[in-house]
PDB file of C-alpha atoms in Angstrom:
ATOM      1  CA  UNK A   1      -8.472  -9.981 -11.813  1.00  0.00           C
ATOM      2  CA  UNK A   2      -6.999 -10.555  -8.412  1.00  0.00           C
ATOM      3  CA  UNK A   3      -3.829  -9.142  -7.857  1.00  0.00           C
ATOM      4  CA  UNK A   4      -3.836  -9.008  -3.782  1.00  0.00           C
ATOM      5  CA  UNK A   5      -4.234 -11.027  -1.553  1.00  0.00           C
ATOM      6  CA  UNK A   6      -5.704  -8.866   1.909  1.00  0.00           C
ATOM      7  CA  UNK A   7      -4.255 -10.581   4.861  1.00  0.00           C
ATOM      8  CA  UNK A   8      -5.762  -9.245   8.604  1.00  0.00           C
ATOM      9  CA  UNK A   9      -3.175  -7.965  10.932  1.00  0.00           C
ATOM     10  CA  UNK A  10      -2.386  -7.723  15.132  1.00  0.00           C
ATOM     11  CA  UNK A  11      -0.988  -4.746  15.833  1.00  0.00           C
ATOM     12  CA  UNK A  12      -1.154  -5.389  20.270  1.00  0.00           C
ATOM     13  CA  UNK A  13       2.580  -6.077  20.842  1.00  0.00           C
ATOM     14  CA  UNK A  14       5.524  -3.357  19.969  1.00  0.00           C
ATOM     15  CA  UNK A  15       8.743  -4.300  17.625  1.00  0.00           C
ATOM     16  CA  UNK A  16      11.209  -1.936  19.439  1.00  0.00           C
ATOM     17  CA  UNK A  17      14.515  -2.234  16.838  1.00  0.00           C
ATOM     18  CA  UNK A  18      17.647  -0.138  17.555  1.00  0.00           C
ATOM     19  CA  UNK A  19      17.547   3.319  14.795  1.00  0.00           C
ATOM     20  CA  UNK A  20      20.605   4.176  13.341  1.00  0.00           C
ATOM     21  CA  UNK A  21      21.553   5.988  10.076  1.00  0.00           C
ATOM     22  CA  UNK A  22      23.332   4.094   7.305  1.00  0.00           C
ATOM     23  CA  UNK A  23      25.942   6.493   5.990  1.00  0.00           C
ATOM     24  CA  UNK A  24      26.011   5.960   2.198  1.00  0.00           C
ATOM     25  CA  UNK A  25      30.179   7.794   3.036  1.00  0.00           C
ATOM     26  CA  UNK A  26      31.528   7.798   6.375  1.00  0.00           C
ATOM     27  CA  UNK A  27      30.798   6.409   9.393  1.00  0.00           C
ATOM     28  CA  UNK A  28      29.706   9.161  11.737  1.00  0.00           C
ATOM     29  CA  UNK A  29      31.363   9.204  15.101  1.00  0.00           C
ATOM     30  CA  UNK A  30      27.717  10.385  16.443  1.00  0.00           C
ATOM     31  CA  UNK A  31      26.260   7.014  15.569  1.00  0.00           C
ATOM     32  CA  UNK A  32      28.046   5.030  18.574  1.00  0.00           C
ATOM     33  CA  UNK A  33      25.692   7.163  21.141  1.00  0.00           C
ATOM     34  CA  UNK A  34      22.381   6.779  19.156  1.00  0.00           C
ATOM     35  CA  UNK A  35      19.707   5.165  21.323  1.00  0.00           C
ATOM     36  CA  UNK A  36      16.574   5.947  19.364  1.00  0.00           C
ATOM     37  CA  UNK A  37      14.367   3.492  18.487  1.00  0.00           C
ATOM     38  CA  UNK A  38      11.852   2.015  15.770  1.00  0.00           C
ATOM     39  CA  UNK A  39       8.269   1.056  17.024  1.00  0.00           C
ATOM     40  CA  UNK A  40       6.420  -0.287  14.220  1.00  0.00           C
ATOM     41  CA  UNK A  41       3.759  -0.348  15.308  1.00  0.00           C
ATOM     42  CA  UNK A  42       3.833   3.674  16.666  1.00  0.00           C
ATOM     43  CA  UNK A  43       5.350   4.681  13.575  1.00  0.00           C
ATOM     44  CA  UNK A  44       3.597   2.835  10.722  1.00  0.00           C
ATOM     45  CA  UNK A  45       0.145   1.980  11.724  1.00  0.00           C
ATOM     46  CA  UNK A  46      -1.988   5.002  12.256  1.00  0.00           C
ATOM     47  CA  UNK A  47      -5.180   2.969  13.024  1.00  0.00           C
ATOM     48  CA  UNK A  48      -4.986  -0.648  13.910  1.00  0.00           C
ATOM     49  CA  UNK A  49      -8.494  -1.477  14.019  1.00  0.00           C
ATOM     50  CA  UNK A  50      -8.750  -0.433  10.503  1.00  0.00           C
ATOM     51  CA  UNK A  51      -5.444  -1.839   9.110  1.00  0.00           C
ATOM     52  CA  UNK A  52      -4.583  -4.782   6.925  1.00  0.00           C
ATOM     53  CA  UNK A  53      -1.495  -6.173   4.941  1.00  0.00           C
ATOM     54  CA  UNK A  54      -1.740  -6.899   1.576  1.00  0.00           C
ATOM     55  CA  UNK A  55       0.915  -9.395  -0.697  1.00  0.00           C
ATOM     56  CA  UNK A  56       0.860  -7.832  -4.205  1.00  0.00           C
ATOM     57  CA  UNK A  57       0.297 -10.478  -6.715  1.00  0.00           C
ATOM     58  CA  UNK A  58       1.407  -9.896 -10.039  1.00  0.00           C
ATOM     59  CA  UNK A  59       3.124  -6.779 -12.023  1.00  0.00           C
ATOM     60  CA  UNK A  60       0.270  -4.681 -12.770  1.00  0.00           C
ATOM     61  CA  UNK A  61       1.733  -1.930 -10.410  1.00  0.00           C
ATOM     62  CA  UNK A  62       5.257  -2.451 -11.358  1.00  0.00           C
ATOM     63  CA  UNK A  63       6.272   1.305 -12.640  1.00  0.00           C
ATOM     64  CA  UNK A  64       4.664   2.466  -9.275  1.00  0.00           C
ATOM     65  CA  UNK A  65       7.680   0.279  -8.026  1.00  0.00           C
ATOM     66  CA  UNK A  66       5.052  -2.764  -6.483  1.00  0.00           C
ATOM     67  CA  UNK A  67       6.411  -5.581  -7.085  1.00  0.00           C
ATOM     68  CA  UNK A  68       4.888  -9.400  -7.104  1.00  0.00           C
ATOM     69  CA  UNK A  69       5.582 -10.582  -3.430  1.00  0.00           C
ATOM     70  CA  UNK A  70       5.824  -7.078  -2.112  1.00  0.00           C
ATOM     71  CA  UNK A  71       3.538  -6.975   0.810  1.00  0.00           C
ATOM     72  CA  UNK A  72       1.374  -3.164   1.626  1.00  0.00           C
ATOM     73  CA  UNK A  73       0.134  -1.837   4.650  1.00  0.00           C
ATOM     74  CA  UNK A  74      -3.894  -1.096   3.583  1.00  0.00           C
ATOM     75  CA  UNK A  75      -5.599   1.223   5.943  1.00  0.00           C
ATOM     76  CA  UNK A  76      -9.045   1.633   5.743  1.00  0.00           C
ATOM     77  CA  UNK A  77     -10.259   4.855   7.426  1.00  0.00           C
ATOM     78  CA  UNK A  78      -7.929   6.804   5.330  1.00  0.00           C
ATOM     79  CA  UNK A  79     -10.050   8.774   2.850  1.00  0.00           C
ATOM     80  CA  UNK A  80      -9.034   8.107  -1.072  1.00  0.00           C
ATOM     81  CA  UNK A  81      -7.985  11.194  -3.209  1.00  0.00           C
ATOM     82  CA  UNK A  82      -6.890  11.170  -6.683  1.00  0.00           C
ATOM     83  CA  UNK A  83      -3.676   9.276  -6.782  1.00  0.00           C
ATOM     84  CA  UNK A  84      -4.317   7.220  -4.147  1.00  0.00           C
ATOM     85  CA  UNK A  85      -3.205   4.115  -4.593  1.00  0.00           C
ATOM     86  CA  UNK A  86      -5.924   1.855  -3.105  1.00  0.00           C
ATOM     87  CA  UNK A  87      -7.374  -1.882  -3.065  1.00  0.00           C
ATOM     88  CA  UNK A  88     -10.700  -1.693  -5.042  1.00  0.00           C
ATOM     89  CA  UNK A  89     -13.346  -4.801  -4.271  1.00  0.00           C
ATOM     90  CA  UNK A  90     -14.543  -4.601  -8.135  1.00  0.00           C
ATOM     91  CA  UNK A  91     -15.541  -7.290 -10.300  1.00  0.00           C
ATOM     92  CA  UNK A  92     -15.803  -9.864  -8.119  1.00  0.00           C
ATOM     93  CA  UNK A  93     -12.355  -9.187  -6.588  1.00  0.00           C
ATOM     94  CA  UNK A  94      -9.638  -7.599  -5.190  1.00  0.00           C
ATOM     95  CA  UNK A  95      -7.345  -4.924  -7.105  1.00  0.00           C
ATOM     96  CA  UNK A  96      -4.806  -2.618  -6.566  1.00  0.00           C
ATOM     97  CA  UNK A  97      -4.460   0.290  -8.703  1.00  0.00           C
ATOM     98  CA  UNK A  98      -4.453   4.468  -8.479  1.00  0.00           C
ATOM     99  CA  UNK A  99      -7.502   5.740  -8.356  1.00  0.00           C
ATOM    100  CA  UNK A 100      -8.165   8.694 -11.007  1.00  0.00           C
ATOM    101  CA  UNK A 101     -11.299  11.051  -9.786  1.00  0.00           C
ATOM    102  CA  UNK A 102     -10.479  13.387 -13.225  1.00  0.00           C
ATOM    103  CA  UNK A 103     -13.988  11.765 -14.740  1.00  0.00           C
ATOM    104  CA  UNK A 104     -15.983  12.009 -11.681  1.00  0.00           C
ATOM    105  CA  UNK A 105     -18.515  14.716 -12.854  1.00  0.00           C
ATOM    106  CA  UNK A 106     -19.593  12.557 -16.218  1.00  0.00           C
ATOM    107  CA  UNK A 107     -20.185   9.831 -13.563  1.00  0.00           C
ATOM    108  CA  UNK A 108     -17.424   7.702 -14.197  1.00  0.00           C
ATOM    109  CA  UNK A 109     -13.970   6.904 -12.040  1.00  0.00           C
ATOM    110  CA  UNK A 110     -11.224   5.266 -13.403  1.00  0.00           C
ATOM    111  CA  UNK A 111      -8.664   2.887 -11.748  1.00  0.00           C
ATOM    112  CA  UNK A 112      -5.467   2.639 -13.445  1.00  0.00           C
ATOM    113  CA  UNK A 113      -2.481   0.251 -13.691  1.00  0.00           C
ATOM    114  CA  UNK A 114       1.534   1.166 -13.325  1.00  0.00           C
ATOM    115  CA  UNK A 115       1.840  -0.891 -15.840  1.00  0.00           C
ATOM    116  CA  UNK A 116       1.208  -0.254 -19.845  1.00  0.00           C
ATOM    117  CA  UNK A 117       0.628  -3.982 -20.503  1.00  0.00           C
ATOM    118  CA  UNK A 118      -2.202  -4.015 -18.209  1.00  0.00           C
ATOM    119  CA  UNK A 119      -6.205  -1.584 -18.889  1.00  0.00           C
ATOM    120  CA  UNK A 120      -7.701   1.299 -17.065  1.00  0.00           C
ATOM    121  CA  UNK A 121     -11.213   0.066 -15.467  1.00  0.00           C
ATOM    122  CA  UNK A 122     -13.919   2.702 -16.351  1.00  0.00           C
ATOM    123  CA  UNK A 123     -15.487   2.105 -12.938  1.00  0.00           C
ATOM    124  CA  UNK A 124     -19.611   3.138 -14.051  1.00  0.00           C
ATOM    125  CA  UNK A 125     -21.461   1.327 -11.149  1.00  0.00           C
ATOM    126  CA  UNK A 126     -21.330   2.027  -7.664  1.00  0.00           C
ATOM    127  CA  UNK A 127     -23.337  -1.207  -7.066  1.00  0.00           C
ATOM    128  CA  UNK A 128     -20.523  -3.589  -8.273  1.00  0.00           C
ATOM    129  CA  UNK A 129     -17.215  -1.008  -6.741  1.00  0.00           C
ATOM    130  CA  UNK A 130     -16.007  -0.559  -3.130  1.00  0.00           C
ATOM    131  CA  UNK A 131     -12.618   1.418  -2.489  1.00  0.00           C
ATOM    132  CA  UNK A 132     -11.339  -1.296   0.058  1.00  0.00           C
ATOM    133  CA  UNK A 133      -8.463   1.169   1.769  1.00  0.00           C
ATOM    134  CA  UNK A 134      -5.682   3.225   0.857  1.00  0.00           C
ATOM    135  CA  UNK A 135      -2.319   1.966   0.359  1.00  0.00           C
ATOM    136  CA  UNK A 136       0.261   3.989   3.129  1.00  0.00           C
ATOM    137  CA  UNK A 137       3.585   1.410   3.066  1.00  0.00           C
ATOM    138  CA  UNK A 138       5.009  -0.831   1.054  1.00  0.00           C
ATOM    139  CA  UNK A 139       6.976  -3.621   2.939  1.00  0.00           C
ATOM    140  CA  UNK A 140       9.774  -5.170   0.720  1.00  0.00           C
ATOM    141  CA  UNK A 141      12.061  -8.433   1.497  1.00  0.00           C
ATOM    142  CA  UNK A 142      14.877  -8.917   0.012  1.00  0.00           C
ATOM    143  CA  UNK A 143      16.586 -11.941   1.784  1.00  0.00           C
ATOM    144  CA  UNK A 144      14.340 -15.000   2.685  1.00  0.00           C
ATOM    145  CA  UNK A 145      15.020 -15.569   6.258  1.00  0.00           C
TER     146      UNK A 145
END
């Protein structure tokens, strides 16, 4: 049933990259001056002590665009709402699917798939369920360096 794999993060030194706008026409003039820049660590990790990547194993998530290989950026002091997509600790493992709260008052949640091929877990025991974190970025690579 595993389809992440929860890998722990340091978040103590900065990634400073150069910003600039890719112009899907033409080139703005503008561009030459930009000096803005991209700290990843400032803009995509609200709390580090609390954060985790994940590598998506699998295509369970696919039609939510997560892809097997993608890796997520998993916060865990983010609270869950329906449509979260989070990383459940059920069954004996790790899964990452949208959480759906619409059953909560006949004391059931579900977790559902992107994916047709794949069920919807009728979540029924607290005992046996943690929501791990929330899912807040998707990292995807598209050249192996």
């Amino acid at each position: 049933m595993r389809n992440i794999k929860i890998i722990g993060g340091s978040f103590n030194s900065k990634l400073e990259l150069e910003h600039a706008s890719i112009a899907a026409g033409f080139p703005s003039p503008a561009d030459d001056y930009r000096h803005e820049t991209l700290d990843f660590n400032r803009d995509y990790i609200r709390h580090p002590e609390a954060t985790f990547y994940g590598d998506v194993e699998g295509d369970s998530m696919k039609d939510a665009y997560l892809f097997d290989g993608d890796r997520v950026i998993i916060d865990r002091a983010i609270e869950p709402h329906h449509g979260s997509i989070v990383v459940a600790w059920w069954n004996g493992g790790f899964t990452m699917k949208f959480l759906d709260l619409t059953h909560r008052k006949d004391g059931y949640i579900e977790l559902r798939p992107a994916n047709d091929k794949y069920p919807v877990f009728k979540v029924d025991n607290p005992d046996e369920f943690e929501i791990w974190g929330v899912v807040v970025h998707q990292i995807r690579t598209f050249e192996k360096l």
